[in-house]
Short mmCIF file of C-alpha atoms and ligand atoms in Angstrom, two decimals:
data_model
loop_
_atom_site.label_atom_id
_atom_site.label_comp_id
_atom_site.label_asym_id
_atom_site.label_seq_id
_atom_site.Cartn_x
_atom_site.Cartn_y
_atom_site.Cartn_z
CA UNK A 1 -0.33 -0.37 0.42
CA UNK A 2 1.52 3.39 -1.41
CA UNK A 3 1.60 7.00 0.68
CA UNK A 4 0.92 9.88 0.26
CA UNK A 5 1.52 14.12 2.92
CA UNK A 6 -0.63 16.59 1.65
CA UNK A 7 0.12 19.66 2.41
CA UNK A 8 -2.37 22.22 3.14
CA UNK A 9 -5.29 19.81 2.95
CA UNK A 10 -7.45 22.25 5.65
CA UNK A 11 -10.13 23.39 2.37
CA UNK A 12 -9.65 23.26 -1.65
CA UNK A 13 -7.80 21.16 -3.58
CA UNK A 14 -5.48 19.59 -1.23
CA UNK A 15 -8.83 18.10 0.42
CA UNK A 16 -10.04 16.80 -2.71
CA UNK A 17 -6.18 15.17 -2.62
CA UNK A 18 -6.73 13.93 0.69
CA UNK A 19 -10.45 11.79 -0.23
CA UNK A 20 -8.62 11.28 -3.96
CA UNK A 21 -5.93 9.35 -2.59
CA UNK A 22 -7.67 7.61 -0.32
CA UNK A 23 -10.96 6.29 -2.47
CA UNK A 24 -7.75 4.86 -4.76
CA UNK A 25 -6.59 2.91 -1.99
CA UNK A 26 -3.18 4.57 -0.56
CA UNK A 27 -2.76 5.95 2.85
CA UNK A 28 -2.95 9.31 3.72
CA UNK A 29 -0.66 11.78 5.69
CA UNK A 30 -2.77 15.22 6.04
CA UNK A 31 -1.09 17.47 6.64
CA UNK A 32 -2.47 21.18 8.43
CA UNK A 33 -1.84 24.11 10.27
CA UNK A 34 -4.65 23.43 12.64
CA UNK A 35 -5.31 19.92 13.08
CA UNK A 36 -7.75 20.15 15.80
CA UNK A 37 -10.11 21.38 13.84
CA UNK A 38 -10.43 18.28 11.79
CA UNK A 39 -13.53 16.87 11.97
CA UNK A 40 -14.39 14.70 8.84
CA UNK A 41 -10.41 13.00 8.01
CA UNK A 42 -10.68 11.07 11.21
CA UNK A 43 -13.15 8.57 10.89
CA UNK A 44 -11.06 7.84 7.32
CA UNK A 45 -9.19 4.97 7.41
CA UNK A 46 -6.08 5.40 6.49
CA UNK A 47 -5.97 8.71 6.76
CA UNK A 48 -3.79 10.27 9.45
CA UNK A 49 -3.65 13.74 10.32
CA UNK A 50 -1.14 15.99 11.70
CA UNK A 51 0.11 19.34 12.52
CA UNK A 52 2.48 20.69 8.90
CA UNK A 53 2.84 24.69 8.32
CA UNK A 54 5.34 24.87 5.89
CA UNK A 55 6.51 28.20 7.27
CA UNK A 56 7.35 25.81 10.15
CA UNK A 57 10.62 23.45 9.86
CA UNK A 58 10.13 21.86 13.25
CA UNK A 59 6.78 21.19 12.38
CA UNK A 60 7.57 19.51 8.96
CA UNK A 61 10.22 16.44 10.33
CA UNK A 62 7.70 15.76 12.47
CA UNK A 63 4.73 15.98 10.34
CA UNK A 64 7.55 13.21 8.07
CA UNK A 65 9.01 11.74 10.81
CA UNK A 66 5.14 11.18 12.12
CA UNK A 67 4.10 9.51 9.41
CA UNK A 68 7.09 6.93 8.24
CA UNK A 69 6.23 5.72 12.23
CA UNK A 70 2.72 5.46 11.11
CA UNK A 71 3.26 4.01 8.09
CA UNK A 72 6.23 2.40 6.86
CA UNK A 73 8.04 5.00 4.36
CA UNK A 74 6.41 7.74 2.35
CA UNK A 75 6.03 7.67 -1.44
CA UNK A 76 4.57 10.75 -2.96
CA UNK A 77 5.19 14.13 -0.95
CA UNK A 78 2.35 16.29 -2.82
CA UNK A 79 3.75 20.35 -2.16
CA UNK A 80 -0.06 21.69 -1.83
CA UNK A 81 -0.21 24.86 1.10
CA UNK A 82 -0.84 27.85 -0.98
CA UNK A 83 -1.50 31.39 -0.04
CA UNK A 84 -1.94 34.56 -2.59
CA UNK A 85 -1.63 38.01 -3.23
CA UNK A 86 -3.09 39.71 -6.02
CA UNK A 87 -2.62 43.78 -6.97
CA UNK A 88 -0.08 45.95 -8.17
CA UNK A 89 3.38 45.36 -7.21
CA UNK A 90 4.14 48.54 -5.82
CA UNK A 91 1.42 48.17 -3.40
CA UNK A 92 2.47 45.37 -2.13
CA UNK A 93 4.42 45.44 1.14
CA UNK A 94 7.66 43.75 1.72
CA UNK A 95 5.81 42.28 4.54
CA UNK A 96 3.41 40.65 2.08
CA UNK A 97 6.13 39.77 -0.54
CA UNK A 98 7.98 37.99 2.73
CA UNK A 99 4.58 35.59 3.66
CA UNK A 100 4.06 34.59 0.07
CA UNK A 101 7.13 33.51 -0.75
CA UNK A 102 7.55 32.32 2.50
CA UNK A 103 4.53 29.77 2.03
CA UNK A 104 4.74 29.26 -2.05
CA UNK A 105 7.87 28.98 -2.47
CA UNK A 106 10.45 29.01 -0.23
CA UNK A 107 8.05 26.36 1.91
CA UNK A 108 7.75 23.76 -0.95
CA UNK A 109 11.63 24.24 0.02
CA UNK A 110 11.74 23.07 3.55
CA UNK A 111 9.82 20.65 2.68
CA UNK A 112 12.05 18.94 -0.05
CA UNK A 113 15.34 19.38 2.16
CA UNK A 114 13.50 17.18 5.01
CA UNK A 115 12.13 14.33 2.42
CA UNK A 116 14.86 14.82 0.17
CA UNK A 117 17.29 11.73 1.74
CA UNK A 118 14.84 9.63 2.62
CA UNK A 119 13.93 9.53 -1.12
CA UNK A 120 17.79 9.32 -2.07
CA UNK A 121 18.06 6.16 0.51
CA UNK A 122 15.00 4.73 -0.62
CA UNK A 123 15.81 5.16 -4.14
CA UNK A 124 11.69 6.08 -5.36
CA UNK A 125 9.33 8.79 -4.71
CA UNK A 126 7.26 11.72 -6.56
CA UNK A 127 7.68 15.08 -6.41
CA UNK A 128 3.89 17.02 -7.02
CA UNK A 129 4.61 20.53 -6.99
CA UNK A 130 1.36 22.09 -7.30
CA UNK A 131 1.38 25.42 -9.59
CA UNK A 132 -0.53 27.40 -11.14
CA UNK A 133 -1.47 28.04 -14.72
CA UNK A 134 -0.17 31.46 -12.98
CA UNK A 135 3.08 29.81 -13.71
CA UNK A 136 3.71 29.98 -16.73
CA UNK A 137 1.40 33.19 -17.84
CA UNK A 138 0.79 36.10 -16.36
CA UNK A 139 -2.13 38.32 -15.18
CA UNK A 140 -2.81 41.49 -14.58
CA UNK A 141 -2.78 42.45 -11.22
CA UNK A 142 -1.90 39.26 -10.10
CA UNK A 143 2.18 39.89 -9.92
CA UNK A 144 3.89 39.07 -6.67
CA UNK A 145 1.76 36.02 -6.84
CA UNK A 146 2.86 34.84 -11.14
CA UNK A 147 6.64 35.32 -9.30
CA UNK A 148 6.34 32.86 -6.32
CA UNK A 149 4.78 30.50 -9.35
CA UNK A 150 7.12 30.87 -11.76
CA UNK A 151 10.05 30.18 -8.94
CA UNK A 152 9.07 27.53 -8.63
CA UNK A 153 7.83 26.54 -11.84
CA UNK A 154 11.73 26.89 -12.20
CA UNK A 155 12.96 24.65 -9.14
CA UNK A 156 10.81 22.28 -10.17
CA UNK A 157 12.23 21.72 -13.31
CA UNK A 158 15.46 21.67 -13.30
CA UNK A 159 14.69 19.28 -9.75
CA UNK A 160 13.92 17.43 -12.43
CA UNK A 161 16.86 16.66 -13.98
CA UNK A 162 18.91 16.14 -10.84
CA UNK A 163 16.96 13.66 -9.52
CA UNK A 164 17.00 11.43 -11.66
CA UNK A 165 20.44 9.69 -10.20
CA UNK A 166 18.07 9.02 -7.44
CA UNK A 167 15.03 7.60 -8.75
CA UNK A 168 13.68 10.54 -8.15
CA UNK A 169 10.40 11.46 -10.17
CA UNK A 170 9.31 15.06 -10.17
CA UNK A 171 5.81 16.97 -11.81
CA UNK A 172 4.81 20.56 -11.97
CA UNK A 173 0.26 20.08 -11.93
CA UNK A 174 -1.07 23.44 -13.03
CA UNK A 175 -4.59 24.58 -11.73
CA UNK A 176 -6.72 26.72 -13.12
CA UNK A 177 -8.85 28.49 -12.13
CA UNK A 178 -10.74 26.18 -9.20
CA UNK A 179 -14.01 27.06 -7.10
CA UNK A 180 -12.00 26.56 -3.56
CA UNK A 181 -11.80 29.81 -0.78
CA UNK A 182 -8.36 30.13 -2.57
CA UNK A 183 -8.59 33.44 -4.43
CA UNK A 184 -11.45 34.52 -1.52
CA UNK A 185 -8.61 34.31 0.88
CA UNK A 186 -6.19 36.03 -0.87
CA UNK A 187 -4.73 39.33 0.05
CA UNK A 188 -5.49 42.33 -1.80
CA UNK A 189 -3.10 45.36 -1.53
CA UNK A 190 -4.46 48.64 -0.92
CA UNK A 191 -2.61 52.03 -1.98
CA UNK A 192 -3.00 55.62 -2.19
CA UNK A 193 -2.16 55.51 -5.91
CA UNK A 194 -5.47 56.23 -8.55
CA UNK A 195 -4.14 55.32 -11.20
CA UNK A 196 -2.91 51.97 -10.11
CA UNK A 197 -6.51 51.51 -8.10
CA UNK A 198 -8.62 51.86 -12.06
CA UNK A 199 -6.27 49.25 -13.45
CA UNK A 200 -6.58 46.70 -10.82
CA UNK A 201 -10.70 47.50 -10.95
CA UNK A 202 -10.42 47.06 -14.98
CA UNK A 203 -7.86 43.94 -14.58
CA UNK A 204 -9.91 42.12 -11.71
CA UNK A 205 -13.04 43.46 -13.41
CA UNK A 206 -12.49 41.74 -16.71
CA UNK A 207 -10.99 38.54 -15.10
CA UNK A 208 -14.18 37.80 -13.03
CA UNK A 209 -16.20 38.71 -16.33
CA UNK A 210 -13.74 35.44 -18.19
CA UNK A 211 -14.19 33.32 -15.68
CA UNK A 212 -15.55 30.89 -16.89
CA UNK A 213 -13.66 27.84 -17.27
CA UNK A 214 -13.92 27.36 -13.65
CA UNK A 215 -12.59 23.25 -12.44
CA UNK A 216 -13.62 22.13 -10.02
CA UNK A 217 -11.56 20.80 -6.42
CA UNK A 218 -12.04 17.62 -7.59
CA UNK A 219 -10.71 17.17 -11.62
CA UNK A 220 -7.52 18.93 -10.15
CA UNK A 221 -7.05 15.69 -7.39
CA UNK A 222 -7.77 13.80 -10.47
CA UNK A 223 -4.79 15.34 -12.13
CA UNK A 224 -2.65 14.97 -8.95
CA UNK A 225 -3.01 11.04 -8.40
CA UNK A 226 -2.47 10.33 -12.33
CA UNK A 227 1.42 12.52 -12.18
CA UNK A 228 1.72 10.43 -9.19
CA UNK A 229 0.79 7.30 -10.77
CA UNK A 230 1.54 7.26 -13.46
CA UNK A 231 5.33 6.26 -13.61
CA UNK A 232 6.25 8.70 -17.00
CA UNK A 233 8.97 10.90 -17.20
CA UNK A 234 5.96 13.10 -18.22
CA UNK A 235 7.11 17.03 -15.93
CA UNK A 236 3.71 19.22 -16.34
CA UNK A 237 -0.06 18.48 -16.05
CA UNK A 238 -2.25 21.30 -17.28
CA UNK A 239 -5.59 20.86 -14.43
CA UNK A 240 -8.40 22.91 -16.65
CA UNK A 241 -9.86 24.22 -19.89
CA UNK A 242 -8.90 27.91 -18.87
CA UNK A 243 -5.24 26.97 -18.48
CA UNK A 244 -5.75 25.53 -22.34
CA UNK A 245 -7.01 28.25 -23.60
CA UNK A 246 -3.78 30.49 -21.98
CA UNK A 247 -1.01 27.94 -21.89
CA UNK A 248 -2.22 27.07 -24.99
CA UNK A 249 -1.59 30.38 -26.86
CA UNK A 250 1.71 30.99 -25.24
CA UNK A 251 2.62 27.86 -27.17
CA UNK A 252 1.89 28.63 -30.58
CA UNK A 253 5.30 30.49 -30.52
CA UNK A 254 5.32 34.09 -31.05
CA UNK A 255 5.47 35.69 -27.59
CA UNK A 256 4.14 39.80 -28.89
CA UNK A 257 1.14 37.91 -29.99
CA UNK A 258 0.69 36.46 -27.33
CA UNK A 259 1.36 39.58 -24.70
CA UNK A 260 -0.78 41.24 -27.46
CA UNK A 261 -3.69 38.76 -27.06
CA UNK A 262 -3.90 39.13 -23.26
CA UNK A 263 -3.45 43.03 -23.33
CA UNK A 264 -7.12 42.93 -25.53
CA UNK A 265 -8.88 40.80 -23.22
CA UNK A 266 -7.77 41.45 -19.79
CA UNK A 267 -6.73 45.27 -20.08
CA UNK A 268 -8.09 46.88 -23.45
CA UNK A 269 -8.53 50.03 -22.30
CA UNK A 270 -4.66 50.36 -22.10
CA UNK A 271 -4.46 50.02 -25.51
CA UNK A 272 -2.97 52.90 -27.87
CA UNK A 273 -5.03 54.35 -29.03
N1 NAP B 301 -7.64 28.05 -6.61
C1 NAP B 301 -7.15 28.37 -7.34
O1 NAP B 301 -7.87 28.92 -8.82
C2 NAP B 301 -5.68 28.18 -8.13
C3 NAP B 301 -5.27 27.80 -9.67
C4 NAP B 301 -4.29 27.56 -9.32
C5 NAP B 301 -2.75 27.36 -8.30
N2 NAP B 301 -4.10 27.17 -7.60
C6 NAP B 301 -2.89 26.71 -5.80
O2 NAP B 301 -3.63 25.75 -5.19
C7 NAP B 301 -2.98 25.35 -4.44
C8 NAP B 301 -3.66 24.94 -3.62
O3 NAP B 301 -5.18 26.16 -2.95
P1 NAP B 301 -6.97 25.77 -3.35
O4 NAP B 301 -7.11 26.79 -4.56
O5 NAP B 301 -6.57 24.73 -2.83
O6 NAP B 301 -6.68 26.97 -1.91
P2 NAP B 301 -7.25 27.26 -0.68
O7 NAP B 301 -8.86 26.32 -0.21
O8 NAP B 301 -7.30 27.70 -0.19
O9 NAP B 301 -6.38 26.47 0.15
C9 NAP B 301 -5.00 26.66 0.30
C10 NAP B 301 -4.32 25.69 1.75
O10 NAP B 301 -3.42 25.79 2.30
C11 NAP B 301 -2.66 26.33 3.46
N3 NAP B 301 -1.57 27.17 4.10
C12 NAP B 301 -1.13 28.26 3.48
N4 NAP B 301 0.01 28.76 4.36
C13 NAP B 301 0.07 27.58 4.67
C14 NAP B 301 0.72 26.92 5.83
N5 NAP B 301 1.49 27.80 5.65
N6 NAP B 301 1.38 26.19 6.04
C15 NAP B 301 0.81 25.36 5.46
N7 NAP B 301 -0.65 25.36 4.78
C16 NAP B 301 -0.47 25.80 4.59
C17 NAP B 301 -4.59 26.68 4.50
O11 NAP B 301 -4.56 25.54 5.27
P3 NAP B 301 -5.17 26.95 5.86
O12 NAP B 301 -6.52 26.65 6.49
O13 NAP B 301 -4.30 26.71 7.86
O14 NAP B 301 -4.93 28.90 6.46
C18 NAP B 301 -5.09 26.52 2.58
O15 NAP B 301 -5.41 24.69 3.02
C19 NAP B 301 -1.92 26.07 -3.90
O16 NAP B 301 -0.70 26.51 -4.38
C20 NAP B 301 -2.79 27.18 -5.37
O17 NAP B 301 -2.24 28.31 -5.27
C21 NAP B 301 -5.25 27.37 -6.64
#
């Protein structure tokens, strides 16, 4: 019986992933910041709930140790926990920048530092890093969020080469817009610069207007499970119809045509007349 450890399972995609792996017969180490609040996973067979805050290395060490003691070994890790800050970069505080990088980039790095010695010793393991279509393409008003997901993509792509000698597989799952509380929980920058306020209103307004291709978290969980089990060399797994549109447009190859397309779609008010 295989075992997966997933971060950020209190809600959304992480929660759906716990249920998917459990249903498929895996042991699941369901980690979250506040396990005392969890009431549903406790009754599921082969699900171990453990405290893990990706900003605190000791909780990661403890969760991995506890999971191995309970299930014998860990076969896959899903770095899912994430945070969003939306708005103009100039309006983003140092604290907001530090926090989002600490959760979205340094968090998965901390998890990797702890799990890699185990994976190297057992000469196997699958790492699934949950990026975003926002790790491949950018949308107006999400600059600092994109910076974190582009960083995670670069790290993961390079690791996919680096870890080959140890039999460790490294994968990226890129969800598109997904019906979770993620956007609602995002920090929105506030500022006193009217031109930015207008820009953000237009950018977010057009985003909402086109946001009609939203996936369910269960659909993303299916893709995470596929990436964990298909044993292929495939690196990137797009998850969601909107990723096909935006990443597909970018992959058509004409970089300036793609940038023009995104400007026309999301901020037409700012096109040169
Ligand atoms: N929803 C989308 O449209 C979308 C699109 C592309 C990519 N994604 C990515 O998908 C992943 C999951 O997001 P979601 O949509 O499922 O949103 P979500 O329901 O808000 O889930 C985010 C999870 O991350 C956890 N978390 C935040 N900070 C943490 C920390 N320091 N340590 C451990 N856990 C922490 C949250 O736990 P608490 O309950 O403790 O806050 C929550 O369980 C994220 O990486 C996100 O970037 C989402």
